[in-house]
mmCIF file of C-alpha atoms in Angstrom:
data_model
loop_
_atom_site.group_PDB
_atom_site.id
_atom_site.type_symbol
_atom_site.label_atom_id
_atom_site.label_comp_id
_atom_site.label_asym_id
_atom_site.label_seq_id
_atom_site.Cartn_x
_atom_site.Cartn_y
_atom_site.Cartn_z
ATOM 1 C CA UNK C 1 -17.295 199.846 130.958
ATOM 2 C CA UNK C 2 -15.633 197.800 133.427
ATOM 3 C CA UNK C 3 -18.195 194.868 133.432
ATOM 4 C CA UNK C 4 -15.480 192.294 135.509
ATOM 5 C CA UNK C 5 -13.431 194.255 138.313
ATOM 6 C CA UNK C 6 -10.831 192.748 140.357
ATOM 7 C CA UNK C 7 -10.217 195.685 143.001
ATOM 8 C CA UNK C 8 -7.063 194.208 144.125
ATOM 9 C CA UNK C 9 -4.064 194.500 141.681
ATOM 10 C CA UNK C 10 -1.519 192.579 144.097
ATOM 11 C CA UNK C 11 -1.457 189.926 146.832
ATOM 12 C CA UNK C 12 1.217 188.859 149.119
ATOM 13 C CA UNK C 13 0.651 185.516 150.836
ATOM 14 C CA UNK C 14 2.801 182.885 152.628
ATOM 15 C CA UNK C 15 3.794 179.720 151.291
ATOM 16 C CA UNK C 16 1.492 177.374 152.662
ATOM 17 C CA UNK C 17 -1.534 179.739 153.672
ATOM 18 C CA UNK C 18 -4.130 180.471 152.021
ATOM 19 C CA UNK C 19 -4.880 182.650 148.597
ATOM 20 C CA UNK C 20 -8.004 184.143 147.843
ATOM 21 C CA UNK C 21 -8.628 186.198 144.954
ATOM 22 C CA UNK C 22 -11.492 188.129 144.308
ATOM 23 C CA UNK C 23 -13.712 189.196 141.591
ATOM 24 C CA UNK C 24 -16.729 191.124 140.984
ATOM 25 C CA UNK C 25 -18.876 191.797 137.916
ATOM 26 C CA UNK C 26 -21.685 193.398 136.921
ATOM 27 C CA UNK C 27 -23.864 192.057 133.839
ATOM 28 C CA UNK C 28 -26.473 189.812 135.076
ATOM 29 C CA UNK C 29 -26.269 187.794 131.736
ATOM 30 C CA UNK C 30 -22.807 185.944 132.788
ATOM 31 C CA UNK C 31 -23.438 182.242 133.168
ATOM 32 C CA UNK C 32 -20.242 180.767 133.373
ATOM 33 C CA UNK C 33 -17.029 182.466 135.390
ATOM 34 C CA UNK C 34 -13.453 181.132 134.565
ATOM 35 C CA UNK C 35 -9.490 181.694 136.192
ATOM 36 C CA UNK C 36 -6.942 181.851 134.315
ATOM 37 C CA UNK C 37 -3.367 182.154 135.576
ATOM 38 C CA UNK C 38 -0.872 184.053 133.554
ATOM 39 C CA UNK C 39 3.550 184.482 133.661
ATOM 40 C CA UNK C 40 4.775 187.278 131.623
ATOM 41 C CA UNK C 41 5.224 186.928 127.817
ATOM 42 C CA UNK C 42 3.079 183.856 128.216
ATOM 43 C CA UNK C 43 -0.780 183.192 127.618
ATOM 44 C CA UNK C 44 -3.384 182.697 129.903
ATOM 45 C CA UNK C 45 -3.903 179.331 131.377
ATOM 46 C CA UNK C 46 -7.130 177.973 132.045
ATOM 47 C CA UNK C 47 -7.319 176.751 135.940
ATOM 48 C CA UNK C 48 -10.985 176.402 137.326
ATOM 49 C CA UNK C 49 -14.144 177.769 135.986
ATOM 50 C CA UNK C 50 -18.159 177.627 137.467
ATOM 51 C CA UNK C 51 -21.386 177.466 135.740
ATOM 52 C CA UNK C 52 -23.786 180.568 137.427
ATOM 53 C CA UNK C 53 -25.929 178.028 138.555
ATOM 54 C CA UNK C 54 -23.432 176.200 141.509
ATOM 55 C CA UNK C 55 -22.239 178.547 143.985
ATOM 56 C CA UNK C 56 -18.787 176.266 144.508
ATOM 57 C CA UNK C 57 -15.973 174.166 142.599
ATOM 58 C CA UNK C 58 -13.056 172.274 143.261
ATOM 59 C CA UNK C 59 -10.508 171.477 141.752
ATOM 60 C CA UNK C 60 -7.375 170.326 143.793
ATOM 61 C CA UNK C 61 -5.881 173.031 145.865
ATOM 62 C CA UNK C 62 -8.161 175.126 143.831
ATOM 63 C CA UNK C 63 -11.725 176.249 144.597
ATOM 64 C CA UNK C 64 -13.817 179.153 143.217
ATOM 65 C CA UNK C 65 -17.032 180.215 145.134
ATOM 66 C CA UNK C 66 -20.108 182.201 143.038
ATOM 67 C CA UNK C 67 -22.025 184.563 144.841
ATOM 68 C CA UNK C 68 -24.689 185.124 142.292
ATOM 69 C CA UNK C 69 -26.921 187.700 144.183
ATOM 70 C CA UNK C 70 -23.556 189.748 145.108
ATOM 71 C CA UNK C 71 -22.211 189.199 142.235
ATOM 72 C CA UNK C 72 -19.212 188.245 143.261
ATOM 73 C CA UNK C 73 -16.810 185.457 143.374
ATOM 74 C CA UNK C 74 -13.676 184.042 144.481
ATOM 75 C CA UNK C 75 -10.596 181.624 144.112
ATOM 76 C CA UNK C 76 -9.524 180.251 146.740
ATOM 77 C CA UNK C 77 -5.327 178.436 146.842
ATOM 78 C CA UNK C 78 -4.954 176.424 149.097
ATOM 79 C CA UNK C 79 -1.440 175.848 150.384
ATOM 80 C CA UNK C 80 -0.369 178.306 148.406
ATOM 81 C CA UNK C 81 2.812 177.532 146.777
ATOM 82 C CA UNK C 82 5.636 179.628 145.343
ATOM 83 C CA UNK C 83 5.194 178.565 141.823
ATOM 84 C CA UNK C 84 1.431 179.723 142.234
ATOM 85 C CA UNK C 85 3.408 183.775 142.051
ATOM 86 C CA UNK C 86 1.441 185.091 138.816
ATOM 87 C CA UNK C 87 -1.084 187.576 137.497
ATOM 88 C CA UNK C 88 -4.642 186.133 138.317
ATOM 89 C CA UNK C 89 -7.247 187.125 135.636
ATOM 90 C CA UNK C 90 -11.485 186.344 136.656
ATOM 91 C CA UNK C 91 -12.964 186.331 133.020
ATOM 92 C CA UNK C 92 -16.703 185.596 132.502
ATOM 93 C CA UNK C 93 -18.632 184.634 129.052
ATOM 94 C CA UNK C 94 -22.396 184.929 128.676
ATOM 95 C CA UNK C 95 -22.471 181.942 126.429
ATOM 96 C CA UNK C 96 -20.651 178.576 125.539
ATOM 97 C CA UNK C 97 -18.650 180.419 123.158
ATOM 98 C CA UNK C 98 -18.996 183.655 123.692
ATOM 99 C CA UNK C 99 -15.926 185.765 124.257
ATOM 100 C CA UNK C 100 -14.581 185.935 127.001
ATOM 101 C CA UNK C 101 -14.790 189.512 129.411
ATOM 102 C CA UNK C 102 -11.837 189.618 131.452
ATOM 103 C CA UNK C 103 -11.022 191.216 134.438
ATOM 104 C CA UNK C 104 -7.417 193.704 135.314
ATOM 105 C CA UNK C 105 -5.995 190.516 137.239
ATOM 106 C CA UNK C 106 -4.321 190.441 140.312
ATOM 107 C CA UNK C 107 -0.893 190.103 140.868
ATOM 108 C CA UNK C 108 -0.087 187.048 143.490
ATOM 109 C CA UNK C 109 3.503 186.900 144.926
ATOM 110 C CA UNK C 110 3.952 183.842 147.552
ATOM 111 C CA UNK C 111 6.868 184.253 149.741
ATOM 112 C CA UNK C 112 8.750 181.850 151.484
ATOM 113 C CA UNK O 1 -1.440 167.645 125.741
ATOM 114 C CA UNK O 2 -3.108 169.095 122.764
ATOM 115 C CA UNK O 3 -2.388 173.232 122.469
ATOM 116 C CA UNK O 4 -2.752 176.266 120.597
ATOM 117 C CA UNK O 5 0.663 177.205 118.518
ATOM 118 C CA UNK O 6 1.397 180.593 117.698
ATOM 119 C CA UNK O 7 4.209 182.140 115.267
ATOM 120 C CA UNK O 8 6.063 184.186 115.514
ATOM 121 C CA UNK O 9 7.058 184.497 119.061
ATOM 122 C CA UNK O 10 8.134 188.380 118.544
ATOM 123 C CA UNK O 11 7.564 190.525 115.664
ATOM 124 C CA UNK O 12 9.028 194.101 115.358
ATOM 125 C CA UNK O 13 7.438 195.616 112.499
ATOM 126 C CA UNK O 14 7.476 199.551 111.014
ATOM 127 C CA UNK O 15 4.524 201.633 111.320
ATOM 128 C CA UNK O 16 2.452 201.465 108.419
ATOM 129 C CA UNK O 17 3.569 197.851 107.455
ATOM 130 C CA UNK O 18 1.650 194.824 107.161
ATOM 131 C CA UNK O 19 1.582 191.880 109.787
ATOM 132 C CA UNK O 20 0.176 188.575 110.064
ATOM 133 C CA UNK O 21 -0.218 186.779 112.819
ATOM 134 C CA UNK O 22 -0.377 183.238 112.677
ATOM 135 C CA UNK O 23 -2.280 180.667 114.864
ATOM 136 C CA UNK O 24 -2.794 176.471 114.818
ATOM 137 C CA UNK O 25 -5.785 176.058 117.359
ATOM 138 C CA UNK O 26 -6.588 172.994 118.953
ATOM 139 C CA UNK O 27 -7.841 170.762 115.968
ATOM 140 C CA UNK O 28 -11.381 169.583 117.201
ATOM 141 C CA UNK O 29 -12.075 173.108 118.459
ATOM 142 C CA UNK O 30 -14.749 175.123 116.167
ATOM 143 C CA UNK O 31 -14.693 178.369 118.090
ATOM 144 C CA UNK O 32 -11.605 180.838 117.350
ATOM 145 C CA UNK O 33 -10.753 184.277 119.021
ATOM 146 C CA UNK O 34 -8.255 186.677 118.868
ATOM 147 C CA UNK O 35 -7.156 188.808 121.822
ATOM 148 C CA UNK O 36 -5.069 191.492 122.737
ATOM 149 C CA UNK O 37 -3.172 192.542 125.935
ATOM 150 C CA UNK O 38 -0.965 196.074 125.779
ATOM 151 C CA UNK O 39 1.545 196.148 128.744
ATOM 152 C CA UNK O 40 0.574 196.414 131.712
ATOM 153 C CA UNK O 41 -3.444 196.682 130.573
ATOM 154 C CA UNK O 42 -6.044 193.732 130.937
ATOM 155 C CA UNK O 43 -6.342 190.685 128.189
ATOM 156 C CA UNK O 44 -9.050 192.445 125.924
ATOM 157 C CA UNK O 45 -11.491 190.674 123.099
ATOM 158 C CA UNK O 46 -10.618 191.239 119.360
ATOM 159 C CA UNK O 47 -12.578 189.079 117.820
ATOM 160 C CA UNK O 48 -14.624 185.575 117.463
ATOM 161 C CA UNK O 49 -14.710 183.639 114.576
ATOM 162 C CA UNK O 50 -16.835 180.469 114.059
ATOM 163 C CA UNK O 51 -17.934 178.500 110.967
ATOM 164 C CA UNK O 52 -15.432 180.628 108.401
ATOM 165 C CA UNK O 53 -17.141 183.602 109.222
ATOM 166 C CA UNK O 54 -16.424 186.271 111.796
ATOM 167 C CA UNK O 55 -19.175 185.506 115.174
ATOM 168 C CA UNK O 56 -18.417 188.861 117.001
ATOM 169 C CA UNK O 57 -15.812 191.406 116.588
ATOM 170 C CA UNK O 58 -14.722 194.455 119.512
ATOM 171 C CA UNK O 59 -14.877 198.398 118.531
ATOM 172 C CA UNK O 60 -11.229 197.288 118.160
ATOM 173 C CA UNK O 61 -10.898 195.386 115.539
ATOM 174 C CA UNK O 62 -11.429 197.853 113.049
ATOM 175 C CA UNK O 63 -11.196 197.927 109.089
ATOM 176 C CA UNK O 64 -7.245 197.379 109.453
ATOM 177 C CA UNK O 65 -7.984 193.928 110.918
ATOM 178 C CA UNK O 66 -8.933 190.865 109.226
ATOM 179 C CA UNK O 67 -8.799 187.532 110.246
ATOM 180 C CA UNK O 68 -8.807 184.430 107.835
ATOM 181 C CA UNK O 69 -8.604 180.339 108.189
ATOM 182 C CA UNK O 70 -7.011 179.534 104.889
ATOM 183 C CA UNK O 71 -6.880 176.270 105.075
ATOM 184 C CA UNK O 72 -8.505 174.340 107.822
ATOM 185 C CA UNK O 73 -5.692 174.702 110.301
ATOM 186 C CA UNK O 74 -4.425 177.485 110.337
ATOM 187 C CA UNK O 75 -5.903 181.235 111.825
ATOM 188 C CA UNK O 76 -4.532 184.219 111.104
ATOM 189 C CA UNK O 77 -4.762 187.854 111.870
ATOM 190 C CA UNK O 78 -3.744 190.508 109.999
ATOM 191 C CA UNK O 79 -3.275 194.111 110.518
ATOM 192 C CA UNK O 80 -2.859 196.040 107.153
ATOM 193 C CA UNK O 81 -1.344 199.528 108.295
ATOM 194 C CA UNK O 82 0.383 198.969 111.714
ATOM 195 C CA UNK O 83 0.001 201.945 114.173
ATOM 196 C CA UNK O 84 2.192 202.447 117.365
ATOM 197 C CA UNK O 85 -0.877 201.626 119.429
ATOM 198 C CA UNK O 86 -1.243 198.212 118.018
ATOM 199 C CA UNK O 87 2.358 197.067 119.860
ATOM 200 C CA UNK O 88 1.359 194.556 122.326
ATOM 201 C CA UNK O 89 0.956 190.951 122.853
ATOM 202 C CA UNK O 90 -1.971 189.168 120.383
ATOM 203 C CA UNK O 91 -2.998 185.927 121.948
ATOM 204 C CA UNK O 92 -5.366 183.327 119.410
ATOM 205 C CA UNK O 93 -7.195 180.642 121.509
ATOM 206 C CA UNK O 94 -9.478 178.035 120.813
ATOM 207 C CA UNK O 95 -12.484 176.171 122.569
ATOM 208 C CA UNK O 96 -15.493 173.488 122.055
ATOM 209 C CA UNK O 97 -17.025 174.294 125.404
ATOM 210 C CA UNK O 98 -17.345 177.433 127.709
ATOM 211 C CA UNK O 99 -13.863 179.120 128.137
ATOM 212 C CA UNK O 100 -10.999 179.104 126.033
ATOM 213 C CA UNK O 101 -7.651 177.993 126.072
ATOM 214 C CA UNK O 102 -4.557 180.256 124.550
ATOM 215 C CA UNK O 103 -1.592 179.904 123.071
ATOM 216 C CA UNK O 104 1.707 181.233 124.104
ATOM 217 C CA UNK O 105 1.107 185.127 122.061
ATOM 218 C CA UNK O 106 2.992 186.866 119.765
ATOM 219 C CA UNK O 107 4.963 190.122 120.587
ATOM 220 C CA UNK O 108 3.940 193.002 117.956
ATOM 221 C CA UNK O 109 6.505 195.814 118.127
ATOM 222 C CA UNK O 110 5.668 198.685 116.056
ATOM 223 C CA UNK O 111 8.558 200.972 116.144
#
């Protein structure tokens, strides 16, 4: 029951244009969404999360947009840099400290 | 920067053995997880574990799991009879607030 789906498993972008990952879910009980960035044999890294009831935060070159009635949302890099190259995973809890529901990730490469 | 340690950094263990995994979350954190990732698969819930006692647990984490915080710092997992399917990475993470954050995951190789 793939409840978090991120449809794209890779993304090739320039260095200095813009990323933008997406994610889609579908349990209505989600309240908070989170990114996480992740190298190989290394754990996830928290970047940027939203609370279901803002539709947009920023954090630096980062920005996630919540599209509550589509249930969809988004990370946005911007300029993307080549150190950003990673697996992006969209996770989303239903609770302070609930656990976390992630989604397959998607692999960002950004090229020179 | 105050972060969740994990040890060891590989294990390669024989089926049917016993590992532990070890974990030092964040130390003002009360909420402790376990997950899993197997290569090339998505980071998936083990289990939760909140005021000594297990909060929520995954159709996973089965009777050959068992988690423990022995003294206060530490967290531990431990998987009594290893099975080839249990080789991946097992990430512990920590968190006071929505989210989590992880530590660096330990290799399980079950050969």
């Amino acid at each position: 029951d793939q409840q978090v789906k991120q449809n794209s498993p890779s993304l090739s972008v320039q260095e200095g244009r813009i990323s933008i990952l997406n994610c889609d879910y579908t349990n209505s009980m989600f309240d908070y969404f989170l990114w996480y960035k992740k190298y190989p044999a290394e754990g996830p890294t928290f970047l940027i999360s939203i609370s279901s009831i803002k539709d947009k935060n920023e954090d630096g070159r980062f920005t996630v947009f919540l599209n509550k009635s589509a249930k969809h949302l988004s990370l946005h890099i911007v300029p993307s840099q080549p150190g950003d190259s990673a697996v992006y995973f969209c996770a989303a809890i239903t609770g302070t400290a609930s656990k976390l529901t992630f989604g397959t990730g998607t692999r960002l490469q950004v090229t020179l | 920067e105050p972060e969740v340690t994990q040890t060891p950094s590989h294990q390669v263990t024989q089926m049917g053995q016993e590992v532990i995994l070890r974990c030092v979350p964040i130390s003002n954190h009360l909420y402790f997880y376990w997950y899993r990732q197997i290569l090339g698969q998505k980071v998936e819930f083990l289990v939760s574990f909140y005021n000594n006692e297990i909060s929520e647990k995954s159709e996973i984490f089965d009777d050959q799991f068992s988690v423990e915080r022995p003294d206060g710092s530490n967290f531990t997992l431990k998987i009594r009879s290893t099975k080839l399917e249990d080789s991946a990475m097992y990430f512990c993470a920590s968190t006071y607030a929505p989210g989590a954050f992880f530590g660096q995951g330990t290799r399980l190789t079950v050969v």
